[in-house]
mmCIF file with all atom_site columns, C-alpha atoms in Angstrom:
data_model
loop_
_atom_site.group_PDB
_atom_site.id
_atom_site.type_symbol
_atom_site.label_atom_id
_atom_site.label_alt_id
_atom_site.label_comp_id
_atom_site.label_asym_id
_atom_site.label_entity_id
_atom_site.label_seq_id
_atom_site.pdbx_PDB_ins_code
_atom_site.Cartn_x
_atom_site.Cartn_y
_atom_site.Cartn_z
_atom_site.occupancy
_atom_site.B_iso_or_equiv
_atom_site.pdbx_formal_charge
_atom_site.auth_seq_id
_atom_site.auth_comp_id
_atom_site.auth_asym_id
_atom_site.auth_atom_id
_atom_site.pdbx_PDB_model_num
ATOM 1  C CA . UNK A 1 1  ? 66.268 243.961 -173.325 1.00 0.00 ? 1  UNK A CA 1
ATOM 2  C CA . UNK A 1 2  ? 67.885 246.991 -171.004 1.00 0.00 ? 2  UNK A CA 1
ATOM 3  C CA . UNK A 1 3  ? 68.907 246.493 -167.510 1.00 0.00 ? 3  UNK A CA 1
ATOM 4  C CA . UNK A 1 4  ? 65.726 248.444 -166.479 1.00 0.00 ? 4  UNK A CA 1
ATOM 5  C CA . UNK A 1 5  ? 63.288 245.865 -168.501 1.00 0.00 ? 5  UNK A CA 1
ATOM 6  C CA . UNK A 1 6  ? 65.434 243.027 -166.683 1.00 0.00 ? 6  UNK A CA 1
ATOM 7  C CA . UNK A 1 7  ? 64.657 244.285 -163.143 1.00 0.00 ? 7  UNK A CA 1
ATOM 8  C CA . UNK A 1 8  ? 60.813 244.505 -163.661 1.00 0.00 ? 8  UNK A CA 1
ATOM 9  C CA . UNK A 1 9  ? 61.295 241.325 -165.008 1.00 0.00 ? 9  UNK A CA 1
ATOM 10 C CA . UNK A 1 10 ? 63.385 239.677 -162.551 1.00 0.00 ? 10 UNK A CA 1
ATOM 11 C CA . UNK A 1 11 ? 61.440 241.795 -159.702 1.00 0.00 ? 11 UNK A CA 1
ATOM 12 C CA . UNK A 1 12 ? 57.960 240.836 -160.672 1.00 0.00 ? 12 UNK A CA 1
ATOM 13 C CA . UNK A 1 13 ? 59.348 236.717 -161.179 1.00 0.00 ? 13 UNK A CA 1
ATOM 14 C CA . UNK A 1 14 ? 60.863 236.992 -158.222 1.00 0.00 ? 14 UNK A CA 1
ATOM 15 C CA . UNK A 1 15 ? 57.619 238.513 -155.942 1.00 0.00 ? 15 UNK A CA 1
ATOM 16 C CA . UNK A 1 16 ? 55.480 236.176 -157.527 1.00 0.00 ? 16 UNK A CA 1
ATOM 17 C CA . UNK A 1 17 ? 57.637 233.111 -156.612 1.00 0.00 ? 17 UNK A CA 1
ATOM 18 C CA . UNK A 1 18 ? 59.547 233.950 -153.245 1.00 0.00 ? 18 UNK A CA 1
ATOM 19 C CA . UNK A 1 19 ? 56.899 236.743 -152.264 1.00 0.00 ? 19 UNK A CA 1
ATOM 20 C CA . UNK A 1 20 ? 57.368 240.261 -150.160 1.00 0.00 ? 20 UNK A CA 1
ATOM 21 C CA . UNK A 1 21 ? 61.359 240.484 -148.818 1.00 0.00 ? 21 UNK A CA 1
ATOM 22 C CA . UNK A 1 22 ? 63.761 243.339 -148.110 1.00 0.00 ? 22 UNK A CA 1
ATOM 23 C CA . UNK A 1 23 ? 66.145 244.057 -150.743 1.00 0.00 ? 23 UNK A CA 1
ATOM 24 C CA . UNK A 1 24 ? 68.775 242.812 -148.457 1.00 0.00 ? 24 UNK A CA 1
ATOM 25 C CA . UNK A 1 25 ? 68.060 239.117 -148.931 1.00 0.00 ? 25 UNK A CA 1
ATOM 26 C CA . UNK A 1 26 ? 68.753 239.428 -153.286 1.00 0.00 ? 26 UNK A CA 1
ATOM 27 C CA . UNK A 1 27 ? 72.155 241.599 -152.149 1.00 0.00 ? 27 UNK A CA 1
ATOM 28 C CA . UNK A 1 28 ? 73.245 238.852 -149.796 1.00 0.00 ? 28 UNK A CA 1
ATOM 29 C CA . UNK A 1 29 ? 72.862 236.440 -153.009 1.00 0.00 ? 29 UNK A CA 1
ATOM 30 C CA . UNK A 1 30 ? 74.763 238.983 -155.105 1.00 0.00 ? 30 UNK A CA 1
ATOM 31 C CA . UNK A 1 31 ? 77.690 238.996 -152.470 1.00 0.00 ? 31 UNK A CA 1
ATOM 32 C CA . UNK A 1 32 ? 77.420 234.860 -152.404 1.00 0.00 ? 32 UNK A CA 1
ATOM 33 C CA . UNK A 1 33 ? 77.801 234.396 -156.006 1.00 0.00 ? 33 UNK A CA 1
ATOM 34 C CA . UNK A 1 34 ? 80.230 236.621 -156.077 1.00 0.00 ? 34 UNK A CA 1
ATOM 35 C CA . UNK A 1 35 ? 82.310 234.590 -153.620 1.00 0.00 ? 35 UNK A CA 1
ATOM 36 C CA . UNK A 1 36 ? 81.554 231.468 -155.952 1.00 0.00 ? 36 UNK A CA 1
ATOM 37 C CA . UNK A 1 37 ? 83.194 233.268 -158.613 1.00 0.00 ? 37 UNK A CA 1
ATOM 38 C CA . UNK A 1 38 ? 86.233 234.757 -156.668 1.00 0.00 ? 38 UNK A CA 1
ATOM 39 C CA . UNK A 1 39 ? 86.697 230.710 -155.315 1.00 0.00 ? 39 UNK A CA 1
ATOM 40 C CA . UNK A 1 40 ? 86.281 229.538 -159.039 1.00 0.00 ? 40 UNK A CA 1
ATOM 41 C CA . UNK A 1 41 ? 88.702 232.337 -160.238 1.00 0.00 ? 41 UNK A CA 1
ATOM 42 C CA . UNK A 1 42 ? 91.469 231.478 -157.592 1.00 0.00 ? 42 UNK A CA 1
ATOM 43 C CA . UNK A 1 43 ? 91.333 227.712 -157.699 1.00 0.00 ? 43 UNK A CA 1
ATOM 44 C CA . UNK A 1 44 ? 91.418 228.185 -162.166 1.00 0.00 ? 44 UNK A CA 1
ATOM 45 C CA . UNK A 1 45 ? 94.458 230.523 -161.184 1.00 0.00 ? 45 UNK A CA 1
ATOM 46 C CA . UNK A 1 46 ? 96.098 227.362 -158.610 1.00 0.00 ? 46 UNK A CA 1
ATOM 47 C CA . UNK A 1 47 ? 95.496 224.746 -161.625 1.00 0.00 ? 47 UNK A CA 1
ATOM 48 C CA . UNK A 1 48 ? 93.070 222.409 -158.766 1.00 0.00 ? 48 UNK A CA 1
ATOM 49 C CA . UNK A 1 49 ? 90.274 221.293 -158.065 1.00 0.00 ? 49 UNK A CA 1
ATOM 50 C CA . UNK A 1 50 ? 88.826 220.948 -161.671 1.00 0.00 ? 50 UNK A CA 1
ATOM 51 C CA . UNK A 1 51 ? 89.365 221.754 -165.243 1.00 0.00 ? 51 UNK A CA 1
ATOM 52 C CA . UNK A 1 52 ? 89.714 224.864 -166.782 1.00 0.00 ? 52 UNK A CA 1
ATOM 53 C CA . UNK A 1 53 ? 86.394 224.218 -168.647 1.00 0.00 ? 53 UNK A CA 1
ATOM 54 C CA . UNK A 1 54 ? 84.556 223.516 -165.371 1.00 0.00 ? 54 UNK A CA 1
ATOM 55 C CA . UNK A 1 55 ? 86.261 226.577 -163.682 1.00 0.00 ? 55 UNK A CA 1
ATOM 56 C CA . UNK A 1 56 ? 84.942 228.805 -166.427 1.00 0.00 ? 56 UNK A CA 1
ATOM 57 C CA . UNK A 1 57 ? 81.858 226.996 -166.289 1.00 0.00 ? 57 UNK A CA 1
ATOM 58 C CA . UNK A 1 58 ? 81.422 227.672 -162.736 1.00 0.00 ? 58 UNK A CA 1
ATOM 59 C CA . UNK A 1 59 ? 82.109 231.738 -163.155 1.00 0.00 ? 59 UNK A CA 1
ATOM 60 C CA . UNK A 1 60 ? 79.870 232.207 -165.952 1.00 0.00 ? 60 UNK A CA 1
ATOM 61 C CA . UNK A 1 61 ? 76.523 230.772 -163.520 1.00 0.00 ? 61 UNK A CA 1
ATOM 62 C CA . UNK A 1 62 ? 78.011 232.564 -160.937 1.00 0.00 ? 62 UNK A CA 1
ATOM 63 C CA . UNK A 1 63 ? 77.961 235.801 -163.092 1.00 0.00 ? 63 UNK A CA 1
ATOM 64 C CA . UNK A 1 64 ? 74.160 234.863 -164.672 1.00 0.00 ? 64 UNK A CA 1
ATOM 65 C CA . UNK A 1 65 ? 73.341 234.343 -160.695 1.00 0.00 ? 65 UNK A CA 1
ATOM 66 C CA . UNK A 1 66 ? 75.094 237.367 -159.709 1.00 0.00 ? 66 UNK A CA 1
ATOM 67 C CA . UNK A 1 67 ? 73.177 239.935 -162.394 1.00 0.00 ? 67 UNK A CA 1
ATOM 68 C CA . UNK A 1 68 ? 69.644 238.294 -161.395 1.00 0.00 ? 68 UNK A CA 1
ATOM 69 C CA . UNK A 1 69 ? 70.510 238.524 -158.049 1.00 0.00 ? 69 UNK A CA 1
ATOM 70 C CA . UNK A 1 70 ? 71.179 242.228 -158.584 1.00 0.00 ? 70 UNK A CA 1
ATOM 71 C CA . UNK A 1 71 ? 68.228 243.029 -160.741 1.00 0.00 ? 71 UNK A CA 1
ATOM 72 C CA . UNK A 1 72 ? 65.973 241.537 -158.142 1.00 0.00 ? 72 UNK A CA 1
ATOM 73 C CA . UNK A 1 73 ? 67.836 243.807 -155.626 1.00 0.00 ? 73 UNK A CA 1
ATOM 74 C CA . UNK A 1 74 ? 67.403 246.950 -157.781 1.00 0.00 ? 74 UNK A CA 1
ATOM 75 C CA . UNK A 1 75 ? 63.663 246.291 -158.179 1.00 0.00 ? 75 UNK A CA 1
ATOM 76 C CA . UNK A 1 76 ? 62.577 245.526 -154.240 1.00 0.00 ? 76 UNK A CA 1
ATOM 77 C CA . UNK A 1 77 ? 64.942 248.727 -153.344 1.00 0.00 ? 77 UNK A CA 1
ATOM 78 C CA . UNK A 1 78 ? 63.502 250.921 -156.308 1.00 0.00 ? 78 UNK A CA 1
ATOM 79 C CA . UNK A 1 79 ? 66.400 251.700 -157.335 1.00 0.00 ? 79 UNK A CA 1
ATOM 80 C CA . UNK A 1 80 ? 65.268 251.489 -160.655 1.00 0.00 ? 80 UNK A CA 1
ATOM 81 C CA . UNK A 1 81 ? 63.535 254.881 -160.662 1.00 0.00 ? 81 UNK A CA 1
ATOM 82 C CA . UNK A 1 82 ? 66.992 256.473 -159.991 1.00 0.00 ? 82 UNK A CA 1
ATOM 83 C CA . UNK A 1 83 ? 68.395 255.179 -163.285 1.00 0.00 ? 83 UNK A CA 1
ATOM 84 C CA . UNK A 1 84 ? 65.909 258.161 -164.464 1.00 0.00 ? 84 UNK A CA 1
ATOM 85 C CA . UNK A 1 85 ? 64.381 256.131 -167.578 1.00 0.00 ? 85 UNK A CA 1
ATOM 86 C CA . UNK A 1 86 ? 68.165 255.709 -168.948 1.00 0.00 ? 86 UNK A CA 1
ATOM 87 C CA . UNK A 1 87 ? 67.904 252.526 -170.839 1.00 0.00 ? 87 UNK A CA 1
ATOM 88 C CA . UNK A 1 88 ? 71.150 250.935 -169.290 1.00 0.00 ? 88 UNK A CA 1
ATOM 89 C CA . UNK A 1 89 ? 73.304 247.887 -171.103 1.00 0.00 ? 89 UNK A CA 1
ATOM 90 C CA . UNK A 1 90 ? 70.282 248.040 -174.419 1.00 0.00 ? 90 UNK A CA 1
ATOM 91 C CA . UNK A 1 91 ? 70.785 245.833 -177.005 1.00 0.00 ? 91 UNK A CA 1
#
């Protein structure tokens, strides 16, 4: 699966379970996880507030979250067309 396949998928998941929004609300999520990772990242970094494993734990959802988050913004915003039929990431 490409990047493009992901967003349809995502996109047409997403509509069917959360219905119509503006793209905003998936890029909002995006910029959320990605504050879950930066606080997972730092407090790894300051040796609290968990383990290592749990730390590393806690980016990698925040990264799956992140990437849905992102294809689901892609697809409400159309972005997708832009990416011209360029299979981006493929297998």
């Amino acid at each position: 699966m490409n990047f493009v396949q992901l967003c349809g998928e995502v996109g047409t998941w997403s509509v069917k379970n959360f219905g119509e929004q503006a793209p905003d609300n998936p890029l909002l999520g995006v910029l959320e996880e990605i504050g879950a990772i930066s606080h997972s990242v730092l407090k790894m970094d300051q040796g609290i507030r968990g383990t290592h494993e749990e730390h590393m734990a806690s980016i990698a959802d925040g990264v799956a979250d992140a990437v849905v988050f992102l294809a689901d913004f892609c697809f409400r915003a159309d972005i997708v067309k832009s990416f011209g039929g360029r299979p981006m990431l493929n297998e």
